[in-house]
Amino acid sequence: MVLRMIIIFIILPLVFSYAGDEKGKQIGKISFSLGSNFVQSAGGVDWEKAKFKTPVYDKDKIKTAKKTKCEVTFDTKKVMRIGENSIVEIRQNNEGEDEVDMKSGLAWLSIFMPKGQTKLNMKTPSSVCAIRGTVYRLECDENHTTYRCYKGSIAVTPFEKDGTTLSDSSFNINAGEELVLVMNFEEYKKQQELSLIH
């Protein structure tokens, strides 16, 4: 009986400790939400409605619907605005830098960073973009990414054909310039033809 009670006292703190760490580190919050936007906790399956001041934790996903907007303010005071029909995952890398993984969608992104803040890394299925304070439009799916810069500049490094290794070369896009990265050109042509029909 004594042995059984000791085991229970040892196991219970471990269970409570694990449950407390489930959400991970908070790295920001929803600072604006217009329409039906949703947040999915890391490792979760349910989408919770995003509300003003909803916390955003490491590896959380944010989903916007048609005709909606959402804004995330990071704890480092960086602000990211996400446009309609987008899915993004927000996380922090081992160096403590904020990263955004855009799975798909069309977004208007305005990244405002306080003086002295580090860059924000933006990943799409075809490239990684290093941002140091800019306004640009980003559209992506699994096959292509289109960057259009309105203010400042962005540095874009495409993935190799394997989709996991970064290329040795990067592209600098300045205000007024656009870059389209395509993984499969034949598929991209079909997509463009379909968009002209609809």
mmCIF file of C-alpha atoms in Angstrom:
data_model
loop_
_atom_site.group_PDB
_atom_site.id
_atom_site.type_symbol
_atom_site.label_atom_id
_atom_site.label_comp_id
_atom_site.label_asym_id
_atom_site.label_seq_id
_atom_site.Cartn_x
_atom_site.Cartn_y
_atom_site.Cartn_z
ATOM 1 C CA MET A 1 0.000 0.000 0.000
ATOM 2 C CA VAL A 2 2.846 2.391 0.839
ATOM 3 C CA LEU A 3 4.598 1.545 -2.447
ATOM 4 C CA ARG A 4 1.449 2.238 -4.476
ATOM 5 C CA MET A 5 0.994 5.710 -2.896
ATOM 6 C CA ILE A 6 4.621 6.659 -3.679
ATOM 7 C CA ILE A 7 4.095 5.725 -7.337
ATOM 8 C CA ILE A 8 0.953 7.848 -7.543
ATOM 9 C CA PHE A 9 2.722 10.873 -6.055
ATOM 10 C CA ILE A 10 5.551 10.517 -8.575
ATOM 11 C CA ILE A 11 3.308 10.074 -11.631
ATOM 12 C CA LEU A 12 0.789 12.860 -10.897
ATOM 13 C CA PRO A 13 3.276 15.781 -11.119
ATOM 14 C CA LEU A 14 4.495 14.407 -14.466
ATOM 15 C CA VAL A 15 0.932 14.305 -15.820
ATOM 16 C CA PHE A 16 0.195 17.865 -14.686
ATOM 17 C CA SER A 17 3.521 19.111 -16.035
ATOM 18 C CA TYR A 18 2.857 17.569 -19.462
ATOM 19 C CA ALA A 19 -0.686 18.980 -19.626
ATOM 20 C CA GLY A 20 0.586 22.477 -18.858
ATOM 21 C CA ASP A 21 3.153 22.391 -21.685
ATOM 22 C CA GLU A 22 0.714 21.089 -24.290
ATOM 23 C CA LYS A 23 0.174 24.486 -25.977
ATOM 24 C CA GLY A 24 3.864 25.408 -26.058
ATOM 25 C CA LYS A 25 5.203 28.952 -25.927
ATOM 26 C CA GLN A 26 2.922 31.901 -26.669
ATOM 27 C CA ILE A 27 4.477 33.976 -29.476
ATOM 28 C CA GLY A 28 1.672 36.417 -30.245
ATOM 29 C CA LYS A 29 -2.037 37.146 -30.279
ATOM 30 C CA ILE A 30 -4.863 37.980 -32.671
ATOM 31 C CA SER A 31 -4.993 41.778 -32.736
ATOM 32 C CA PHE A 32 -7.736 42.104 -35.383
ATOM 33 C CA SER A 33 -10.248 39.689 -36.898
ATOM 34 C CA LEU A 34 -12.880 40.547 -39.506
ATOM 35 C CA GLY A 35 -15.283 37.785 -40.523
ATOM 36 C CA SER A 36 -14.878 34.071 -39.842
ATOM 37 C CA ASN A 37 -11.245 33.341 -38.983
ATOM 38 C CA PHE A 38 -10.041 30.309 -37.051
ATOM 39 C CA VAL A 39 -7.090 29.098 -34.960
ATOM 40 C CA GLN A 40 -6.003 25.465 -34.666
ATOM 41 C CA SER A 41 -3.746 24.504 -31.747
ATOM 42 C CA ALA A 42 -0.517 22.653 -32.517
ATOM 43 C CA GLY A 43 -1.272 18.961 -32.968
ATOM 44 C CA GLY A 44 -5.014 19.587 -32.684
ATOM 45 C CA VAL A 45 -7.802 18.863 -35.164
ATOM 46 C CA ASP A 46 -10.476 21.383 -34.120
ATOM 47 C CA TRP A 47 -10.607 24.956 -35.441
ATOM 48 C CA GLU A 48 -11.599 27.528 -32.785
ATOM 49 C CA LYS A 49 -13.061 30.887 -33.820
ATOM 50 C CA ALA A 50 -10.395 33.603 -33.698
ATOM 51 C CA LYS A 51 -11.348 36.521 -31.474
ATOM 52 C CA PHE A 52 -9.636 39.734 -30.446
ATOM 53 C CA LYS A 53 -6.705 38.908 -28.124
ATOM 54 C CA THR A 54 -6.866 35.133 -28.820
ATOM 55 C CA PRO A 55 -3.369 33.861 -27.901
ATOM 56 C CA VAL A 56 -1.233 32.359 -30.691
ATOM 57 C CA TYR A 57 1.186 29.636 -29.602
ATOM 58 C CA ASP A 58 4.177 28.033 -31.291
ATOM 59 C CA LYS A 59 3.033 25.853 -34.242
ATOM 60 C CA ASP A 60 -0.588 27.112 -34.167
ATOM 61 C CA LYS A 61 -2.348 27.445 -37.543
ATOM 62 C CA ILE A 62 -4.581 30.339 -38.619
ATOM 63 C CA LYS A 63 -7.227 29.944 -41.331
ATOM 64 C CA THR A 64 -9.104 32.782 -43.014
ATOM 65 C CA ALA A 65 -12.258 32.403 -45.104
ATOM 66 C CA LYS A 66 -13.574 34.318 -48.110
ATOM 67 C CA LYS A 67 -13.883 38.089 -47.605
ATOM 68 C CA THR A 68 -12.133 37.991 -44.212
ATOM 69 C CA LYS A 69 -8.995 39.507 -42.696
ATOM 70 C CA CYS A 70 -6.886 38.676 -39.701
ATOM 71 C CA GLU A 71 -3.982 40.401 -37.953
ATOM 72 C CA VAL A 72 -1.406 38.833 -35.655
ATOM 73 C CA THR A 73 0.802 40.873 -33.344
ATOM 74 C CA PHE A 74 3.874 38.950 -32.227
ATOM 75 C CA ASP A 75 5.289 39.343 -28.717
ATOM 76 C CA THR A 76 8.263 41.044 -30.423
ATOM 77 C CA LYS A 77 5.761 43.730 -31.633
ATOM 78 C CA LYS A 78 5.927 42.636 -35.292
ATOM 79 C CA VAL A 79 2.515 42.864 -36.988
ATOM 80 C CA MET A 80 1.356 40.537 -39.778
ATOM 81 C CA ARG A 81 -1.891 41.033 -41.712
ATOM 82 C CA ILE A 82 -3.337 37.979 -43.481
ATOM 83 C CA GLY A 83 -5.817 38.222 -46.322
ATOM 84 C CA GLU A 84 -8.682 35.957 -47.332
ATOM 85 C CA ASN A 85 -8.566 32.226 -48.125
ATOM 86 C CA SER A 86 -5.248 31.583 -46.397
ATOM 87 C CA ILE A 87 -3.792 28.944 -44.107
ATOM 88 C CA VAL A 88 -0.624 29.844 -42.181
ATOM 89 C CA GLU A 89 1.339 28.170 -39.409
ATOM 90 C CA ILE A 90 3.206 30.410 -36.974
ATOM 91 C CA ARG A 91 6.253 29.184 -35.075
ATOM 92 C CA GLN A 92 9.651 30.062 -33.650
ATOM 93 C CA ASN A 93 12.898 28.446 -34.794
ATOM 94 C CA ASN A 94 15.778 27.329 -32.570
ATOM 95 C CA GLU A 95 17.378 30.792 -32.821
ATOM 96 C CA GLY A 96 14.205 32.423 -31.458
ATOM 97 C CA GLU A 97 13.250 33.992 -34.813
ATOM 98 C CA ASP A 98 9.563 34.108 -35.753
ATOM 99 C CA GLU A 99 8.592 32.083 -38.831
ATOM 100 C CA VAL A 100 5.400 31.832 -40.860
ATOM 101 C CA ASP A 101 4.648 28.813 -43.039
ATOM 102 C CA MET A 102 1.959 29.691 -45.588
ATOM 103 C CA LYS A 103 0.329 26.486 -46.748
ATOM 104 C CA SER A 104 -1.961 28.003 -49.381
ATOM 105 C CA GLY A 105 -4.079 30.987 -50.260
ATOM 106 C CA LEU A 106 -4.000 34.613 -51.218
ATOM 107 C CA ALA A 107 -2.722 37.104 -48.689
ATOM 108 C CA TRP A 108 -1.869 40.740 -48.386
ATOM 109 C CA LEU A 109 0.959 40.827 -45.898
ATOM 110 C CA SER A 110 2.146 43.961 -44.196
ATOM 111 C CA ILE A 111 5.002 43.233 -41.859
ATOM 112 C CA PHE A 112 5.887 46.142 -39.612
ATOM 113 C CA MET A 113 8.873 45.622 -37.360
ATOM 114 C CA PRO A 114 10.117 47.923 -34.623
ATOM 115 C CA LYS A 115 13.613 49.333 -35.028
ATOM 116 C CA GLY A 116 16.289 46.774 -34.189
ATOM 117 C CA GLN A 117 14.018 43.729 -34.509
ATOM 118 C CA THR A 118 15.243 40.647 -36.348
ATOM 119 C CA LYS A 119 13.780 39.446 -39.617
ATOM 120 C CA LEU A 120 10.698 37.296 -40.095
ATOM 121 C CA ASN A 121 11.048 34.182 -42.274
ATOM 122 C CA MET A 122 8.088 33.391 -44.546
ATOM 123 C CA LYS A 123 7.929 29.894 -46.047
ATOM 124 C CA THR A 124 5.712 28.702 -48.923
ATOM 125 C CA PRO A 125 5.712 25.308 -50.694
ATOM 126 C CA SER A 126 8.206 26.676 -53.266
ATOM 127 C CA SER A 127 10.402 29.191 -51.400
ATOM 128 C CA VAL A 128 11.551 30.978 -48.247
ATOM 129 C CA CYS A 129 11.340 34.758 -47.984
ATOM 130 C CA ALA A 130 13.328 36.869 -45.503
ATOM 131 C CA ILE A 131 11.425 40.011 -44.518
ATOM 132 C CA ARG A 132 12.806 43.054 -42.715
ATOM 133 C CA GLY A 133 9.785 45.343 -42.762
ATOM 134 C CA THR A 134 7.779 45.619 -45.943
ATOM 135 C CA VAL A 135 4.372 45.529 -47.589
ATOM 136 C CA TYR A 136 3.759 42.902 -50.237
ATOM 137 C CA ARG A 137 1.198 40.572 -51.755
ATOM 138 C CA LEU A 138 1.729 36.837 -51.661
ATOM 139 C CA GLU A 139 -0.256 34.165 -53.482
ATOM 140 C CA CYS A 140 0.703 30.521 -53.270
ATOM 141 C CA ASP A 141 -0.388 26.934 -53.636
ATOM 142 C CA GLU A 142 1.575 23.684 -53.812
ATOM 143 C CA ASN A 143 2.886 24.509 -57.304
ATOM 144 C CA HIS A 144 3.644 28.237 -57.427
ATOM 145 C CA THR A 145 4.296 31.366 -55.376
ATOM 146 C CA THR A 146 3.821 34.937 -56.591
ATOM 147 C CA TYR A 147 5.475 37.816 -54.721
ATOM 148 C CA ARG A 148 4.583 41.441 -55.487
ATOM 149 C CA CYS A 149 6.451 44.045 -53.420
ATOM 150 C CA TYR A 150 4.859 47.435 -52.704
ATOM 151 C CA LYS A 151 7.193 48.888 -50.080
ATOM 152 C CA GLY A 152 10.723 48.018 -48.945
ATOM 153 C CA SER A 153 12.332 44.868 -50.326
ATOM 154 C CA ILE A 154 12.285 41.117 -49.768
ATOM 155 C CA ALA A 155 14.873 38.390 -50.366
ATOM 156 C CA VAL A 156 13.461 35.141 -51.788
ATOM 157 C CA THR A 157 15.296 31.810 -51.910
ATOM 158 C CA PRO A 158 13.553 29.064 -53.941
ATOM 159 C CA PHE A 159 13.537 25.392 -53.062
ATOM 160 C CA GLU A 160 15.247 22.874 -55.334
ATOM 161 C CA LYS A 161 13.090 20.341 -57.223
ATOM 162 C CA ASP A 162 13.016 18.038 -54.179
ATOM 163 C CA GLY A 163 11.027 20.714 -52.318
ATOM 164 C CA THR A 164 13.183 20.547 -49.175
ATOM 165 C CA THR A 165 16.643 21.872 -50.118
ATOM 166 C CA LEU A 166 17.116 25.612 -50.551
ATOM 167 C CA SER A 167 18.758 26.832 -53.754
ATOM 168 C CA ASP A 168 22.199 28.488 -53.681
ATOM 169 C CA SER A 169 20.786 31.625 -55.310
ATOM 170 C CA SER A 170 18.374 34.238 -53.924
ATOM 171 C CA PHE A 171 16.309 36.961 -55.586
ATOM 172 C CA ASN A 172 15.904 40.488 -54.238
ATOM 173 C CA ILE A 173 12.510 42.010 -55.009
ATOM 174 C CA ASN A 174 12.162 45.764 -54.585
ATOM 175 C CA ALA A 175 9.086 48.001 -54.462
ATOM 176 C CA GLY A 176 7.147 47.791 -57.744
ATOM 177 C CA GLU A 177 8.598 44.398 -58.721
ATOM 178 C CA GLU A 178 6.999 40.941 -58.953
ATOM 179 C CA LEU A 179 8.451 37.431 -58.888
ATOM 180 C CA VAL A 180 6.668 34.176 -59.805
ATOM 181 C CA LEU A 181 8.266 30.870 -58.768
ATOM 182 C CA VAL A 182 6.868 27.732 -60.410
ATOM 183 C CA MET A 183 7.620 24.115 -59.500
ATOM 184 C CA ASN A 184 5.837 22.450 -62.460
ATOM 185 C CA PHE A 185 5.417 24.770 -65.456
ATOM 186 C CA GLU A 186 2.936 22.550 -67.360
ATOM 187 C CA GLU A 187 0.680 22.402 -64.311
ATOM 188 C CA TYR A 188 0.994 26.179 -63.883
ATOM 189 C CA LYS A 189 -0.084 26.728 -67.524
ATOM 190 C CA LYS A 190 -3.198 24.613 -66.936
ATOM 191 C CA GLN A 191 -4.011 26.610 -63.787
ATOM 192 C CA GLN A 192 -3.723 29.894 -65.693
ATOM 193 C CA GLU A 193 -5.916 28.620 -68.535
ATOM 194 C CA LEU A 194 -8.602 27.514 -66.060
ATOM 195 C CA SER A 195 -8.528 30.900 -64.316
ATOM 196 C CA LEU A 196 -9.159 32.650 -67.652
ATOM 197 C CA ILE A 197 -12.228 30.454 -68.280
ATOM 198 C CA HIS A 198 -13.759 31.206 -64.845
#
